[in-house]
Tab-separated table of N, CA and C in Angstrom:
chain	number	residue	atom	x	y	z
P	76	UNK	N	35.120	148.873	91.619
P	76	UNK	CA	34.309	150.019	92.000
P	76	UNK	C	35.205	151.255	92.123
P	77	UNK	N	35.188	152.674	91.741
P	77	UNK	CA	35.555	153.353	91.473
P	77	UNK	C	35.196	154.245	93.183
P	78	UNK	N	36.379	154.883	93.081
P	78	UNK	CA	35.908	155.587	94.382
P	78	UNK	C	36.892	156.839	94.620
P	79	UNK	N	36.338	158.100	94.694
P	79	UNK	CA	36.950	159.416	95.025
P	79	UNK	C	36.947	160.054	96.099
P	80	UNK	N	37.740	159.947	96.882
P	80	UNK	CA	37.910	160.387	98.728
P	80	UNK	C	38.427	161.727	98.937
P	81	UNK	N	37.790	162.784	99.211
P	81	UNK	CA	38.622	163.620	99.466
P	81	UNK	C	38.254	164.124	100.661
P	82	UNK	N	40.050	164.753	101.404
P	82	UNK	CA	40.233	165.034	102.536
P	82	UNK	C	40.734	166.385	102.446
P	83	UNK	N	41.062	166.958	104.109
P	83	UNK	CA	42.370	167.539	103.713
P	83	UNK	C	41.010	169.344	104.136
P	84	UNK	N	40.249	169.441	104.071
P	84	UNK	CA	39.122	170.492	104.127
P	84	UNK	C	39.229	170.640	105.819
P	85	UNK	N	38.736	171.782	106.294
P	85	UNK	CA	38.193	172.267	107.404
P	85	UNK	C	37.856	174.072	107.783
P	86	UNK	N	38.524	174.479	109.239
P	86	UNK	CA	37.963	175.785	109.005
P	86	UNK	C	39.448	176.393	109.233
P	87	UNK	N	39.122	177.707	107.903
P	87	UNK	CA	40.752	177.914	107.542
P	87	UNK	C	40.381	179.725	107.977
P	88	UNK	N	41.633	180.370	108.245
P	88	UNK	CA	41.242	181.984	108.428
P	88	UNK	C	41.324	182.311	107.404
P	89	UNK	N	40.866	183.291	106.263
P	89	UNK	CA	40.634	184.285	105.597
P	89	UNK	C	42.326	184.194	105.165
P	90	UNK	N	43.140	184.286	104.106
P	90	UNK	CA	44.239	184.514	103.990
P	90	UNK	C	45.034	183.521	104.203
P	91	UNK	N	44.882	182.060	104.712
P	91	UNK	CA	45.610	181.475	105.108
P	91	UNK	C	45.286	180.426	103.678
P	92	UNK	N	46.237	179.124	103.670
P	92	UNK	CA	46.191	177.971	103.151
P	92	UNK	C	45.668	176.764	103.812
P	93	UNK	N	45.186	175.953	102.448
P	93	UNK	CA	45.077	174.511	102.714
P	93	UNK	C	45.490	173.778	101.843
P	94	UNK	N	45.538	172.646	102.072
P	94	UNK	CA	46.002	171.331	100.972
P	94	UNK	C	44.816	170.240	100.953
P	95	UNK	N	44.598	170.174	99.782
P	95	UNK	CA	43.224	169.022	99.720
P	95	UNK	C	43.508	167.857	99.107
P	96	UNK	N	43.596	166.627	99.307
P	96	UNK	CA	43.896	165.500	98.961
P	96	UNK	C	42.466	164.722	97.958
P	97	UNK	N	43.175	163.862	97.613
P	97	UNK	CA	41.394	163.187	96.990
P	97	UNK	C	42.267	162.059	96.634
P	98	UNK	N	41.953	160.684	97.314
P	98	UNK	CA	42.452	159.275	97.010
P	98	UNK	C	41.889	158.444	96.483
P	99	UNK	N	42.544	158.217	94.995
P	99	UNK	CA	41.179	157.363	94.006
P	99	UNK	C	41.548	155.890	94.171
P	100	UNK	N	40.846	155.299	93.971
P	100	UNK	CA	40.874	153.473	93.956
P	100	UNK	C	39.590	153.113	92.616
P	101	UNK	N	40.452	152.224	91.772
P	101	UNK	CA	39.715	151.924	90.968
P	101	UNK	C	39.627	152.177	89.635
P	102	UNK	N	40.415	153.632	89.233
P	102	UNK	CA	40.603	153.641	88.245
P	102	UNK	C	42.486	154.263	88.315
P	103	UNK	N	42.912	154.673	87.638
P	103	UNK	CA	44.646	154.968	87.144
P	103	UNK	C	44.492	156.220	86.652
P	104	UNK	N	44.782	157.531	87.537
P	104	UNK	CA	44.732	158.775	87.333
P	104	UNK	C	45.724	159.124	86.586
P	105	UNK	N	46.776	158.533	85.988
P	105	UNK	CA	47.609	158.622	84.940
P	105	UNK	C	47.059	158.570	83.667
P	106	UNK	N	45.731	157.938	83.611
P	106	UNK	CA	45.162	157.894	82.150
P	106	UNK	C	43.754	158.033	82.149
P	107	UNK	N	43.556	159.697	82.907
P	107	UNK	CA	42.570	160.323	83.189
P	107	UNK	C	42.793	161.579	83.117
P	108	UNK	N	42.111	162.795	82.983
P	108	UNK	CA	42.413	163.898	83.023
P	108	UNK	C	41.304	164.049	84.272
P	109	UNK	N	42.156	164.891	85.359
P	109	UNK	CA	41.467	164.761	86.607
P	109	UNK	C	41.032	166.342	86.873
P	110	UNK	N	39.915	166.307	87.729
P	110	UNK	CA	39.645	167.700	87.780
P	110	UNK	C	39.181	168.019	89.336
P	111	UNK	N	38.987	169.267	90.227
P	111	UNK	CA	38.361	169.661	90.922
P	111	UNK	C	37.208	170.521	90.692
P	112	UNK	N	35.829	170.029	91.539
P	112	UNK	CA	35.137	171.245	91.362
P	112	UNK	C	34.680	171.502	92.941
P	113	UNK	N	33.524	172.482	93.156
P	113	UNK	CA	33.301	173.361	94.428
P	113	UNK	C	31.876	173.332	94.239
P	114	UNK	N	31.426	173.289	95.329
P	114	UNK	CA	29.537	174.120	95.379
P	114	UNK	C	29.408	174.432	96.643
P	115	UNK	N	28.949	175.738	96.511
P	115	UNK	CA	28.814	176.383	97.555
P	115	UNK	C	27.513	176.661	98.038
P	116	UNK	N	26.898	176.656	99.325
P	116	UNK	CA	25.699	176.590	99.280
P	116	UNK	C	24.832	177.899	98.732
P	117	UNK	N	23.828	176.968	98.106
P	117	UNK	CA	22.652	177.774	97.449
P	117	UNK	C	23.190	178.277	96.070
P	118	UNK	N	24.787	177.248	96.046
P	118	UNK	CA	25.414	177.658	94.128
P	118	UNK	C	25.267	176.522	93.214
P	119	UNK	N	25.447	176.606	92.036
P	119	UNK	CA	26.051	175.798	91.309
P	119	UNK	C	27.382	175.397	91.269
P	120	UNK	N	27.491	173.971	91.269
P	120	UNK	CA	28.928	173.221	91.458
P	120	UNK	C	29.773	174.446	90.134
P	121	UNK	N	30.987	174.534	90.032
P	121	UNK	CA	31.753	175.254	89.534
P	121	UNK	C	33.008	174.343	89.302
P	122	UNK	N	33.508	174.555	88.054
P	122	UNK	CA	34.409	173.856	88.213
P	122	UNK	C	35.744	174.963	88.423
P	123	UNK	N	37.184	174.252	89.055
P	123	UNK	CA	38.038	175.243	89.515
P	123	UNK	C	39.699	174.516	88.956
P	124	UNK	N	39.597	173.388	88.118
P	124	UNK	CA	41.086	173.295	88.098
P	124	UNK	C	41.222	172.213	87.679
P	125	UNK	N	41.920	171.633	86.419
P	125	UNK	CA	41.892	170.755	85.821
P	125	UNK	C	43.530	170.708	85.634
P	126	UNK	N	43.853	168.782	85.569
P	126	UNK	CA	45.100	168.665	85.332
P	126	UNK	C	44.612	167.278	84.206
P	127	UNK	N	46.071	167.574	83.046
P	127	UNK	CA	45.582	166.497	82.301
P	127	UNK	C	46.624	165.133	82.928
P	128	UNK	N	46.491	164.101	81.943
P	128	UNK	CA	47.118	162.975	82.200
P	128	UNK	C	48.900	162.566	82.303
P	129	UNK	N	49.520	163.175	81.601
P	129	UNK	CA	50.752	163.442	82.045
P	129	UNK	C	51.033	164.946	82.587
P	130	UNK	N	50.166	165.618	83.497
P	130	UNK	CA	50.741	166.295	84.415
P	130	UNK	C	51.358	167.507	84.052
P	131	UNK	N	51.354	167.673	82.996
P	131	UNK	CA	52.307	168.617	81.944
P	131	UNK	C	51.138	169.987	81.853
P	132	UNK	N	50.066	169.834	81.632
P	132	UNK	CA	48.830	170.614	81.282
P	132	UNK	C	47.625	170.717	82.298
P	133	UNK	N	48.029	172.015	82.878
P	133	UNK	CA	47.026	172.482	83.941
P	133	UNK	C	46.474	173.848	83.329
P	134	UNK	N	44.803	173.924	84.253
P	134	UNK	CA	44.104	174.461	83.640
P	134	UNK	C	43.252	175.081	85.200
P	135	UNK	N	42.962	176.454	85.225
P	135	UNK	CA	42.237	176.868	86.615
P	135	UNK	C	41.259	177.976	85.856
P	136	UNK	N	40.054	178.060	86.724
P	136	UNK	CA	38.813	178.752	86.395
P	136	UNK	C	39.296	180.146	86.913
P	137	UNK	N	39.073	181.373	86.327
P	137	UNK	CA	39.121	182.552	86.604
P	137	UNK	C	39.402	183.339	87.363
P	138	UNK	N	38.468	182.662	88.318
P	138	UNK	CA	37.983	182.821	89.850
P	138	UNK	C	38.964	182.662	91.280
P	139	UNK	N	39.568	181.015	90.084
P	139	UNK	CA	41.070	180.836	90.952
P	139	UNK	C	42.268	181.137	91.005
P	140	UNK	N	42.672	181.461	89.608
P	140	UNK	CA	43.943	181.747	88.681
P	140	UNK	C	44.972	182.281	89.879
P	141	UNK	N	46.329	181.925	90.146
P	141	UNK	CA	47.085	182.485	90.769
P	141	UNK	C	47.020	182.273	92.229
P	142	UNK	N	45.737	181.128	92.877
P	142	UNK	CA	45.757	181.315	94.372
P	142	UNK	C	45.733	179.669	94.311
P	143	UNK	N	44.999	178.670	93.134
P	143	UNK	CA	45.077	177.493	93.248
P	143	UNK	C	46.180	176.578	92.395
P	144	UNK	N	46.757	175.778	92.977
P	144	UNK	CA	47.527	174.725	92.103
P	144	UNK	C	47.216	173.352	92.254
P	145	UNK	N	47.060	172.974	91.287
P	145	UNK	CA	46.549	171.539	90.910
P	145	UNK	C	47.810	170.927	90.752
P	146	UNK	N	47.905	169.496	91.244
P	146	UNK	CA	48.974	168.202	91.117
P	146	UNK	C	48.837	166.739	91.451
P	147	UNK	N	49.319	165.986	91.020
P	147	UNK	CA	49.056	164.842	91.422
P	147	UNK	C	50.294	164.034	91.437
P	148	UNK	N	50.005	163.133	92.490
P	148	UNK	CA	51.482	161.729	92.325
P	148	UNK	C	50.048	160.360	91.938
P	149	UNK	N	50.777	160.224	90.542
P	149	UNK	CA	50.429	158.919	90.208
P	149	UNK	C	50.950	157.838	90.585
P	150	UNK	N	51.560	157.831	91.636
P	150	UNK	CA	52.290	156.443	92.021
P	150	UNK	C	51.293	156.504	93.244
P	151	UNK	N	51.211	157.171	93.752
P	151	UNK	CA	49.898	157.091	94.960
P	151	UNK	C	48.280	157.005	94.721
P	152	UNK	N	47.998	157.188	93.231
P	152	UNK	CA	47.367	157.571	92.756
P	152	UNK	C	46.562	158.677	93.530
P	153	UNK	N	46.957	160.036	93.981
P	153	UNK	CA	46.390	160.700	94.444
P	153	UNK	C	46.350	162.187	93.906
P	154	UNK	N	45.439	163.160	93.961
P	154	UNK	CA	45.186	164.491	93.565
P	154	UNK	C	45.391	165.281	94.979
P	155	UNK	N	45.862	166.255	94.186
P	155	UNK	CA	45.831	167.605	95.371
P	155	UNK	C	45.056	168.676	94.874
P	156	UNK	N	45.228	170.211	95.613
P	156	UNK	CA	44.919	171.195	95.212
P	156	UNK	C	45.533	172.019	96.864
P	157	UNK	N	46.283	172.413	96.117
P	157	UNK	CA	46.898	173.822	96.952
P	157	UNK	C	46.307	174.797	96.850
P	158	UNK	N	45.467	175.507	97.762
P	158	UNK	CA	44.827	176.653	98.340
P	158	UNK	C	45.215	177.476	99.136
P	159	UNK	N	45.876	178.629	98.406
P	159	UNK	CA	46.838	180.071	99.115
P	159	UNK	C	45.633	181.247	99.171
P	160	UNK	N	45.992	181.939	100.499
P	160	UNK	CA	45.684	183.283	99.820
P	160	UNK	C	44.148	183.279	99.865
P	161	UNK	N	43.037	182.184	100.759
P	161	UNK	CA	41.938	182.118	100.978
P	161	UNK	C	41.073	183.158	100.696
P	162	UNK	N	40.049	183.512	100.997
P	162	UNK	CA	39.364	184.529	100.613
P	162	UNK	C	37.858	183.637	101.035
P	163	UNK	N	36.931	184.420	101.817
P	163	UNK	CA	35.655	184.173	102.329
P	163	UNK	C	34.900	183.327	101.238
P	164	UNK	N	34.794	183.774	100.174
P	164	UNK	CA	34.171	183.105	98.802
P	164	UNK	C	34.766	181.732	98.340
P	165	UNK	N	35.928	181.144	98.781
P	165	UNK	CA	36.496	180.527	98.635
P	165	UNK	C	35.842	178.565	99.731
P	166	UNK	N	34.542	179.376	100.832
P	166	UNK	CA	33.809	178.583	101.369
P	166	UNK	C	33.081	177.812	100.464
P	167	UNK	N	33.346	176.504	100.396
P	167	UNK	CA	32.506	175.436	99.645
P	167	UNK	C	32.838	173.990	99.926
P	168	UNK	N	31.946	173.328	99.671
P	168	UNK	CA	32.496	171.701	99.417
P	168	UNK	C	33.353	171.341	97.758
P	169	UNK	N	34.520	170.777	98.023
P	169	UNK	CA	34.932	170.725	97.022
P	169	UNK	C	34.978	169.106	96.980
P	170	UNK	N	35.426	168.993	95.942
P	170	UNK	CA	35.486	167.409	95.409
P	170	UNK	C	35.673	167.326	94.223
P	171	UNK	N	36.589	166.302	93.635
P	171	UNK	CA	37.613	165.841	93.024
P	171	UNK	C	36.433	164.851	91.574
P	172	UNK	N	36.826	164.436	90.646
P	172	UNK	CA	36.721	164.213	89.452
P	172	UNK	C	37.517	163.421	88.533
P	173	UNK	N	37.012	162.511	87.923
P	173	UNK	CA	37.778	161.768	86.723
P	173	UNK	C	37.361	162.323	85.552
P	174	UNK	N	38.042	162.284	84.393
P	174	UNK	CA	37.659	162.256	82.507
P	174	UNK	C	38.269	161.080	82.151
P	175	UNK	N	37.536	160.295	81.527
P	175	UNK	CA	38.205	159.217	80.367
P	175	UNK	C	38.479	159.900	79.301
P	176	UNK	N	39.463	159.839	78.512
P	176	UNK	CA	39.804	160.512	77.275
P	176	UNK	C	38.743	159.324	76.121
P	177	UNK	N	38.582	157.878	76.481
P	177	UNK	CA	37.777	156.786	75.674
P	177	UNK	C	36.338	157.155	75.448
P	178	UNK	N	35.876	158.220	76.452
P	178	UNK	CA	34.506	158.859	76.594
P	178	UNK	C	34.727	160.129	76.185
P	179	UNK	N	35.250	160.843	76.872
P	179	UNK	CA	35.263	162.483	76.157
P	179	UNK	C	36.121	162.981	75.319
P	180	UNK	N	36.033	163.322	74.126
P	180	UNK	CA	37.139	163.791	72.743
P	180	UNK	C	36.907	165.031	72.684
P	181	UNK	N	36.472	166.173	73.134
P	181	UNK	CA	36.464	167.259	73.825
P	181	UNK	C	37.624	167.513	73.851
P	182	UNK	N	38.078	169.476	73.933
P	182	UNK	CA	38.518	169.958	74.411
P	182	UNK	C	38.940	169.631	75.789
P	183	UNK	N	40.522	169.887	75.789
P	183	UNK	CA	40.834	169.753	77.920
P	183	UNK	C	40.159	170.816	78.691
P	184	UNK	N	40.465	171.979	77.732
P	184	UNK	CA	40.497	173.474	78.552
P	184	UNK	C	38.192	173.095	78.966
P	185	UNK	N	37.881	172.556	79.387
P	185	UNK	CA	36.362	172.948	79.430
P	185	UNK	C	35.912	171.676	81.038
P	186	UNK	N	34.904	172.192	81.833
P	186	UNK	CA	34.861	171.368	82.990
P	186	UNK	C	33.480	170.294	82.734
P	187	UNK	N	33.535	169.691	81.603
P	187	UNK	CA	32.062	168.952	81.145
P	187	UNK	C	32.868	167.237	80.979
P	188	UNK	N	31.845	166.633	80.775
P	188	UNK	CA	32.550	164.890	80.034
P	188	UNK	C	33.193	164.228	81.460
P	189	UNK	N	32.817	164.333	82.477
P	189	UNK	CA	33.417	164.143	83.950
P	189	UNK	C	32.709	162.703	83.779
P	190	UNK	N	33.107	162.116	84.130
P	190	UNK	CA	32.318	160.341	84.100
P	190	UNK	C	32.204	160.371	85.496
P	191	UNK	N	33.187	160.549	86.847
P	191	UNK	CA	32.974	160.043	87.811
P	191	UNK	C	33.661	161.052	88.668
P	192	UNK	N	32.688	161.398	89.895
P	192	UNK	CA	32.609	162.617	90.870
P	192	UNK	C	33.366	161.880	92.309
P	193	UNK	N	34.130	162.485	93.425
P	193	UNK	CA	33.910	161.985	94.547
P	193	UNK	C	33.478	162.528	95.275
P	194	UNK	N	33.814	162.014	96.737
P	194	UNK	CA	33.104	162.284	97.816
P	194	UNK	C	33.502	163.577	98.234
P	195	UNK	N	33.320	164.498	98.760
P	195	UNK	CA	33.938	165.695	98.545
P	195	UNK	C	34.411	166.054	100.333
P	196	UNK	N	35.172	167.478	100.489
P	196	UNK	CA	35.747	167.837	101.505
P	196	UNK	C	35.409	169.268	101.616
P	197	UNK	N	34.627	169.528	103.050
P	197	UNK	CA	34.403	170.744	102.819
P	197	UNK	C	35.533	172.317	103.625
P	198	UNK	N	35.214	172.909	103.007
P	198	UNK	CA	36.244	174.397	103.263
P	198	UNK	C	35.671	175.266	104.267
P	199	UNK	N	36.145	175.826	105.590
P	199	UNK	CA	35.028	177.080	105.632
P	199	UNK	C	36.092	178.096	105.929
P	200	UNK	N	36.115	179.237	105.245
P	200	UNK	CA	36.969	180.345	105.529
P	200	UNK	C	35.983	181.063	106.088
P	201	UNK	N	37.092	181.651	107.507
P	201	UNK	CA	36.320	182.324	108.348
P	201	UNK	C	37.145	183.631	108.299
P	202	UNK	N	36.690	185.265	108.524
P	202	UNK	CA	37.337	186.280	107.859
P	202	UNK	C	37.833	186.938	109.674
């Protein structure tokens, strides 16, 4: 059974950082291209940051460019996302993501072909 945990969320000031964890069991994030996305209430989920399978090729939505960093230790099998530099808009539930490359032959650079979502962690920046 496949399972996506993420932690690591709470209430952050306006400007400050967080670190978000997401602990998978079940599948080998080494031979996945893993992603984060966000929904904020009354939004559409968004996606915000994609890392591929050897770690080499990262990818962030617009929105984030320059405030988020995506990483992972595959020996823990775990995902992060470093969050600098907060900003009120930056309030959402986020949660973490698998790609099979055996399912999606797609482009990396795009946030679609996600086979499996987790449980997510939510953010609240307060200003």
């Amino acid at each position: 059974q496949v399972q996506l945990v993420g932690s690591g969320g709470g209430l952050v000031q306006a400007g400050g950082s967080v670190r978000l964890s997401c602990y998978v069991s079940g599948l080998t994030i080494g031979f996945h291209t893993m992603g984060w996305f966000r929904q904020a209430p009354g939004k559409e989920r968004e996606g915000v940051s994609l890392i591929d399978m050897s770690g080499d090729k990262t990818f962030y939505a617009d929105s984030v460019k320059g405030r988020f960093t995506i990483s992972k230790d595959d020996d823990t099998n775990t995902l992060y996302l470093q969050i600098d530099d907060l900003k009120f808009e930056d309030t959402a539930e986020y949660y973490c993501a698998a790609r099979s490359p055996r399912i999606y032959r797609g482009t990396f650079y795009s946030f679609v072909g996600f086979s499996y979502y987790g449980q997510g962690t939510q953010v609240n920046v307060s200003s």
